[in-house]
Structures are given as structure tokens and as C-alpha cells.
Coordinates of C-alpha atoms in Angstrom, one line a residue:
M1 CA -52.9 -6.6 -86.1
T2 CA -52.8 -7.3 -82.4
T3 CA -56.0 -6.5 -80.5
R4 CA -55.4 -4.1 -77.6
L5 CA -57.2 -4.6 -74.4
A6 CA -57.0 -1.5 -72.2
I7 CA -57.2 -1.6 -68.4
F8 CA -59.3 1.4 -67.5
P9 CA -61.9 1.1 -70.3
L10 CA -62.3 -2.5 -69.2
I11 CA -62.9 -1.5 -65.6
S12 CA -65.3 1.2 -66.7
A13 CA -67.2 -1.2 -68.9
A14 CA -67.4 -3.8 -66.1
W15 CA -68.9 -1.5 -63.5
G16 CA -71.2 0.2 -66.1
G17 CA -72.4 -3.2 -67.2
A18 CA -72.9 -4.3 -63.6
A19 CA -75.1 -1.2 -63.0
R20 CA -77.2 -2.1 -66.1
L21 CA -77.6 -5.7 -64.9
L22 CA -78.8 -4.9 -61.4
V23 CA -82.5 -4.7 -62.1
P24 CA -82.9 -7.5 -64.8
A25 CA -80.6 -9.9 -62.9
A26 CA -82.5 -9.3 -59.6
P27 CA -85.0 -12.2 -59.8
W28 CA -82.3 -14.7 -60.6
L29 CA -80.0 -13.3 -58.0
I30 CA -82.7 -13.6 -55.4
L31 CA -83.4 -17.3 -56.4
F32 CA -79.7 -17.9 -56.2
A33 CA -79.6 -16.4 -52.7
L34 CA -82.6 -18.5 -51.6
A35 CA -80.9 -21.6 -52.8
G36 CA -77.8 -20.6 -50.9
G37 CA -79.8 -20.0 -47.8
L38 CA -81.5 -23.4 -48.1
Y39 CA -78.1 -25.1 -48.7
S40 CA -76.6 -23.4 -45.6
F41 CA -79.7 -24.4 -43.5
A42 CA -79.6 -28.0 -44.8
L43 CA -75.9 -28.5 -44.0
R44 CA -76.6 -27.8 -40.4
S45 CA -79.8 -29.7 -40.1
Q46 CA -80.7 -33.4 -39.7
S47 CA -82.2 -33.5 -43.2
G48 CA -79.9 -36.1 -44.7
L49 CA -78.4 -35.9 -48.2
W50 CA -81.3 -34.9 -50.4
L51 CA -82.1 -31.4 -49.2
P52 CA -78.5 -30.1 -49.5
L53 CA -78.1 -31.8 -52.8
G54 CA -81.3 -30.3 -54.1
A55 CA -80.3 -26.9 -52.8
A56 CA -76.9 -27.2 -54.5
I57 CA -78.6 -28.2 -57.8
L58 CA -81.0 -25.3 -57.5
A59 CA -78.1 -22.9 -56.9
F60 CA -76.3 -24.2 -59.9
L61 CA -79.3 -23.8 -62.2
A62 CA -80.1 -20.4 -60.8
G63 CA -76.5 -19.3 -61.1
T64 CA -76.3 -20.5 -64.7
E65 CA -79.5 -18.8 -65.7
L66 CA -78.2 -15.6 -64.0
S67 CA -75.1 -15.8 -66.1
R68 CA -77.0 -16.6 -69.3
R69 CA -79.3 -13.6 -68.9
A70 CA -76.4 -11.3 -67.9
Y71 CA -74.4 -12.2 -70.9
Q72 CA -77.4 -12.1 -73.2
R73 CA -78.0 -8.5 -72.2
L74 CA -74.4 -7.5 -72.4
I75 CA -73.5 -9.2 -75.7
P76 CA -75.4 -8.1 -78.8
G77 CA -76.8 -11.0 -80.8
A78 CA -75.8 -13.7 -78.3
A79 CA -77.2 -17.1 -78.9
A80 CA -77.7 -17.4 -75.1
K81 CA -78.5 -21.2 -74.9
F82 CA -78.8 -22.6 -71.4
L83 CA -77.5 -26.2 -71.9
P84 CA -74.1 -25.2 -73.5
L85 CA -73.5 -22.7 -70.7
A86 CA -74.4 -25.3 -68.1
H87 CA -72.0 -27.7 -69.7
A88 CA -69.3 -25.1 -69.8
N89 CA -69.8 -24.2 -66.2
L90 CA -69.6 -27.9 -65.1
A91 CA -66.5 -28.4 -67.1
A92 CA -64.8 -25.3 -65.6
Y93 CA -65.9 -26.1 -62.1
A94 CA -64.6 -29.7 -62.5
A95 CA -61.2 -28.4 -63.8
F96 CA -60.8 -26.0 -60.8
L97 CA -61.9 -28.7 -58.3
F98 CA -59.4 -31.2 -59.8
I99 CA -56.5 -28.7 -59.8
G100 CA -57.5 -27.1 -56.5
F101 CA -57.7 -30.5 -54.7
F102 CA -54.1 -31.2 -55.4
V103 CA -53.0 -27.6 -54.5
V104 CA -55.0 -27.7 -51.2
F105 CA -53.9 -31.3 -50.4
F106 CA -50.2 -30.3 -50.8
L107 CA -50.6 -27.1 -48.7
M108 CA -52.4 -29.1 -46.0
M109 CA -49.6 -31.7 -45.8
L110 CA -46.7 -29.2 -46.1
P111 CA -46.9 -27.6 -42.6
G112 CA -46.5 -31.0 -40.8
I113 CA -43.5 -31.8 -42.9
L114 CA -41.9 -28.4 -42.3
I115 CA -42.7 -28.5 -38.5
N116 CA -40.9 -31.8 -38.2
E117 CA -38.0 -30.7 -40.3
A118 CA -37.6 -27.5 -38.2
G119 CA -37.1 -29.8 -35.2
Q120 CA -38.7 -27.6 -32.5
Y121 CA -41.8 -29.8 -32.4
Q122 CA -42.2 -33.5 -33.4
L123 CA -45.8 -34.1 -34.4
N124 CA -47.7 -37.3 -35.3
D125 CA -51.2 -38.4 -36.1
E126 CA -52.1 -38.4 -32.3
S127 CA -50.7 -35.0 -31.5
D128 CA -53.1 -32.7 -29.6
P129 CA -54.8 -30.1 -31.9
A130 CA -53.7 -27.3 -29.5
L131 CA -50.1 -28.4 -29.9
V132 CA -50.4 -28.5 -33.7
R133 CA -51.7 -24.9 -33.7
E134 CA -48.9 -23.8 -31.4
A135 CA -46.3 -25.5 -33.6
F136 CA -47.8 -23.9 -36.8
V137 CA -47.8 -20.4 -35.3
A138 CA -44.2 -20.9 -34.2
L139 CA -43.3 -22.1 -37.7
L140 CA -44.5 -18.9 -39.4
G141 CA -41.8 -16.8 -37.8
T142 CA -39.0 -19.1 -39.2
P143 CA -37.5 -19.6 -42.7
Y144 CA -39.6 -22.7 -42.9
G145 CA -42.7 -20.5 -42.5
A146 CA -41.4 -18.3 -45.3
V147 CA -41.2 -21.5 -47.5
F148 CA -44.9 -22.3 -46.6
I149 CA -46.1 -18.8 -47.4
A150 CA -44.2 -18.9 -50.7
C151 CA -45.8 -22.2 -51.6
C152 CA -49.3 -20.7 -50.7
A153 CA -48.5 -17.8 -53.0
V154 CA -47.5 -20.1 -55.8
G155 CA -50.7 -22.2 -55.4
A156 CA -52.9 -19.1 -55.3
G157 CA -51.0 -17.7 -58.3
L158 CA -51.5 -20.9 -60.3
L159 CA -55.3 -20.9 -59.6
G160 CA -55.5 -17.2 -60.4
W161 CA -53.5 -17.7 -63.7
I162 CA -55.9 -20.4 -64.8
A163 CA -58.9 -18.3 -63.9
L164 CA -57.6 -15.4 -66.0
R165 CA -56.9 -17.7 -68.9
L166 CA -60.5 -18.8 -68.7
T167 CA -62.0 -15.4 -68.3
L168 CA -63.9 -15.5 -71.6
Y169 CA -65.4 -19.0 -71.5
G170 CA -68.9 -18.0 -70.2
A171 CA -69.2 -15.0 -72.5
A172 CA -67.9 -17.0 -75.5
T173 CA -70.3 -19.9 -74.8
T174 CA -73.3 -17.6 -74.5
A175 CA -72.3 -15.6 -77.6
L176 CA -71.7 -18.6 -79.8
G177 CA -74.2 -21.1 -78.4
K178 CA -71.6 -23.8 -78.0
A179 CA -69.5 -24.8 -75.0
Q180 CA -66.2 -22.9 -75.3
V181 CA -64.2 -23.7 -72.1
F182 CA -60.7 -24.3 -73.2
R183 CA -61.3 -23.1 -76.7
T184 CA -61.0 -19.6 -75.3
W185 CA -57.6 -20.3 -73.7
G186 CA -55.7 -18.8 -76.7
R187 CA -57.9 -15.7 -76.8
T188 CA -56.5 -14.4 -73.5
K189 CA -52.8 -15.1 -74.4
G190 CA -50.8 -11.9 -74.1
H191 CA -53.6 -10.1 -72.2
L192 CA -53.1 -11.5 -68.7
K193 CA -51.5 -8.4 -67.3
T194 CA -54.5 -6.2 -68.4
L195 CA -57.1 -8.8 -67.3
G196 CA -55.2 -9.3 -64.0
L197 CA -55.0 -5.6 -63.2
A198 CA -58.6 -4.9 -64.2
S199 CA -59.7 -7.9 -62.0
L200 CA -58.3 -6.2 -59.0
A201 CA -61.1 -3.6 -59.2
T202 CA -63.8 -5.9 -60.7
H203 CA -63.1 -9.2 -58.9
L204 CA -60.7 -9.0 -56.0
L205 CA -61.9 -5.8 -54.3
P206 CA -65.7 -6.7 -54.3
F207 CA -64.9 -10.3 -53.4
A208 CA -62.8 -9.2 -50.4
L209 CA -65.5 -6.8 -49.3
G210 CA -68.1 -9.6 -49.6
V211 CA -65.9 -11.9 -47.5
A212 CA -65.6 -9.2 -44.8
I213 CA -69.4 -8.5 -44.7
N214 CA -70.2 -12.2 -44.8
G215 CA -67.9 -12.9 -41.8
A216 CA -69.5 -10.1 -39.8
L217 CA -73.0 -11.4 -40.6
H218 CA -72.1 -15.0 -39.5
R219 CA -70.8 -13.7 -36.2
A220 CA -73.9 -11.6 -35.6
L221 CA -76.6 -14.1 -36.6
P222 CA -77.8 -16.7 -34.1
D223 CA -76.7 -20.4 -34.4
T224 CA -80.2 -21.5 -35.4
G225 CA -81.8 -22.9 -38.5
I226 CA -83.2 -19.5 -39.5
G227 CA -79.9 -17.8 -38.7
H228 CA -78.1 -20.2 -41.0
F229 CA -80.7 -19.7 -43.8
I230 CA -80.4 -15.9 -43.5
G231 CA -76.6 -16.1 -43.4
G232 CA -76.5 -18.3 -46.5
A233 CA -78.9 -16.1 -48.5
A234 CA -77.3 -12.8 -47.4
G235 CA -73.9 -14.4 -48.2
V236 CA -74.9 -14.6 -51.8
I237 CA -76.4 -11.1 -52.0
V238 CA -73.3 -9.4 -50.6
F239 CA -71.3 -11.0 -53.5
A240 CA -73.7 -9.4 -56.1
P241 CA -71.1 -6.7 -57.1
F242 CA -68.5 -9.4 -57.6
L243 CA -70.8 -11.5 -59.7
L244 CA -72.2 -8.7 -61.9
A245 CA -69.0 -6.9 -62.4
G246 CA -67.2 -10.2 -63.2
H247 CA -69.8 -11.0 -65.9
A248 CA -69.6 -7.5 -67.3
M249 CA -65.8 -7.5 -67.5
A250 CA -65.8 -10.9 -69.3
A251 CA -68.4 -9.7 -71.8
A252 CA -66.5 -6.5 -72.5
A253 CA -63.2 -8.5 -72.9
W254 CA -65.0 -10.9 -75.3
E255 CA -66.3 -8.1 -77.4
T256 CA -62.7 -6.9 -77.9
L257 CA -60.9 -10.3 -78.2
K258 CA -63.5 -12.4 -80.0
P259 CA -62.3 -14.0 -83.3
E260 CA -63.1 -12.3 -86.7
E261 CA -65.7 -14.9 -87.7
A262 CA -67.7 -14.1 -84.6
R263 CA -67.6 -10.4 -85.6
A264 CA -68.7 -11.1 -89.1
E265 CA -71.6 -13.4 -88.4
P266 CA -73.2 -12.7 -85.0
P267 CA -75.6 -15.5 -84.0
T268 CA -79.3 -15.0 -83.7
S269 CA -80.4 -14.2 -80.2
G270 CA -82.5 -16.8 -78.5
D271 CA -84.2 -17.2 -75.1

């Protein structure tokens, strides 16, 4: 029998779960925000390598613990082990960085190729940046610009498709106590339409809102150390709806799509 994943119940479970997570997740969300503020401050200071590196590690650890506790609360009987989830997160991030690097590299090289092919401007490595921007703006109104936009859409679609296929990895890893990154690939097969439509309300909308608020904050805050710290910390907080609803949607989808053996023998909860 094919398991059915419904869009509106999934959205409802995601936002209901996000509301339940708000208070218990608050300490780890605050720690995550402080690490984000410290990282933002360190990048614009003369502190060298170690402070931003330490802030990035702290943010990773706080984010992983936030995920672990969120899934533990949302998934009954979850094993909720920290190290397998950290391992799974690192593997997923590495996969996205690897694929994203080639996508971004191609999209950064493509405008120069298209501009020279169009023939209106001839650019080289020594071209003035203002001329490059002028040529790029002019390109967008031509068929070559349509090609570039289409390639951007394909690149974004590829990354989005991979993200949807890996929707369950964090929930599965926390539930089973073992890293499950690509082992969950097959569980989402045939459900991408439902996951994609649900993610518009649970991921895309709160993420876009967070980006807009974050942009306004950065324009309003002073270009000082404390301004960068506040901007980095607030930048994490405004993405809280995206983070919490995303975890809750993944947990709800896992409860529906998990394999039969996981239903029959739920693991013992651990801290």
C-alpha cells in the first residue's frame, strides 16, 4: 500500500509543531543567535582566523543541538543522539557545498560568455566593474539574458530538488540514532510534489520574510562592531519561524513515511 502524504495536514502539523517548539527551543535558538552575532562581528574585525572559526563551530554545535531537541520533542521515542546528527549535518552540508560550488561557479562565468557572444560589449579581465555592470543589465533585456535566467532557474531547481529529496535526513537520524543522510533518499520518492507545495508555506515564505527583515536591519544598523554583532544575532532570530517550521514539517513527514521496522520497534529515547 502506498503511503499518502497530504499537503494541508503537513502544513498544519508543521506550524503546530513550530508553536510547540518555541519555548523549549528558545535557549538553543538564543545560543545560535549569539554565535551568529559573534561570527558577524569577527568577520569585520581584525581578530584573525580563530574568532570567526570558533564562532562558526559554536553556531554549528548550537544549531545541531537545537535540531536534536526539536526532533526529540516532535518524534515519540526518538533516540536523539547528538553525534550521529552532527555527522549527518556535516555530510549534508558538504554535499550542498560541493554541488552548489559548481552551480554558482557556472552561473558566475556564464554572463561574461553571453555578453561577449551578444557582441554589444567586449569584456576582459581588466574591464572596469562599472562597465561590467552596465553590460550585464543590458544583457538581461535580450534573448541571451533569457538564457541566463533560465540557467539560474535550473540551478535553483536542482538545489531545491536535492533539498526536498533529503527532507527526512535529520528527523530519521534523530529517530533512529544513526546517520541517515542518503538512506532517506528513497523515502521521499513520489512525494516531491506534496513536499514542495507544503514547503512554500513552511520554508519559502518564512525564509523570504526573514531575508526582507534581515536586509532592513542591516541597512538600519550602524557600521560598527556592535552593529555587526546585533545584525548577525538578529539575523538568526528572524529566521526562527523558518527553522522551527522546517523541523516540524520534516518530523511530520517522517512519521508518515518512515519504514515499517521503525514503526514496529521505536528506539528508546535518550538525552
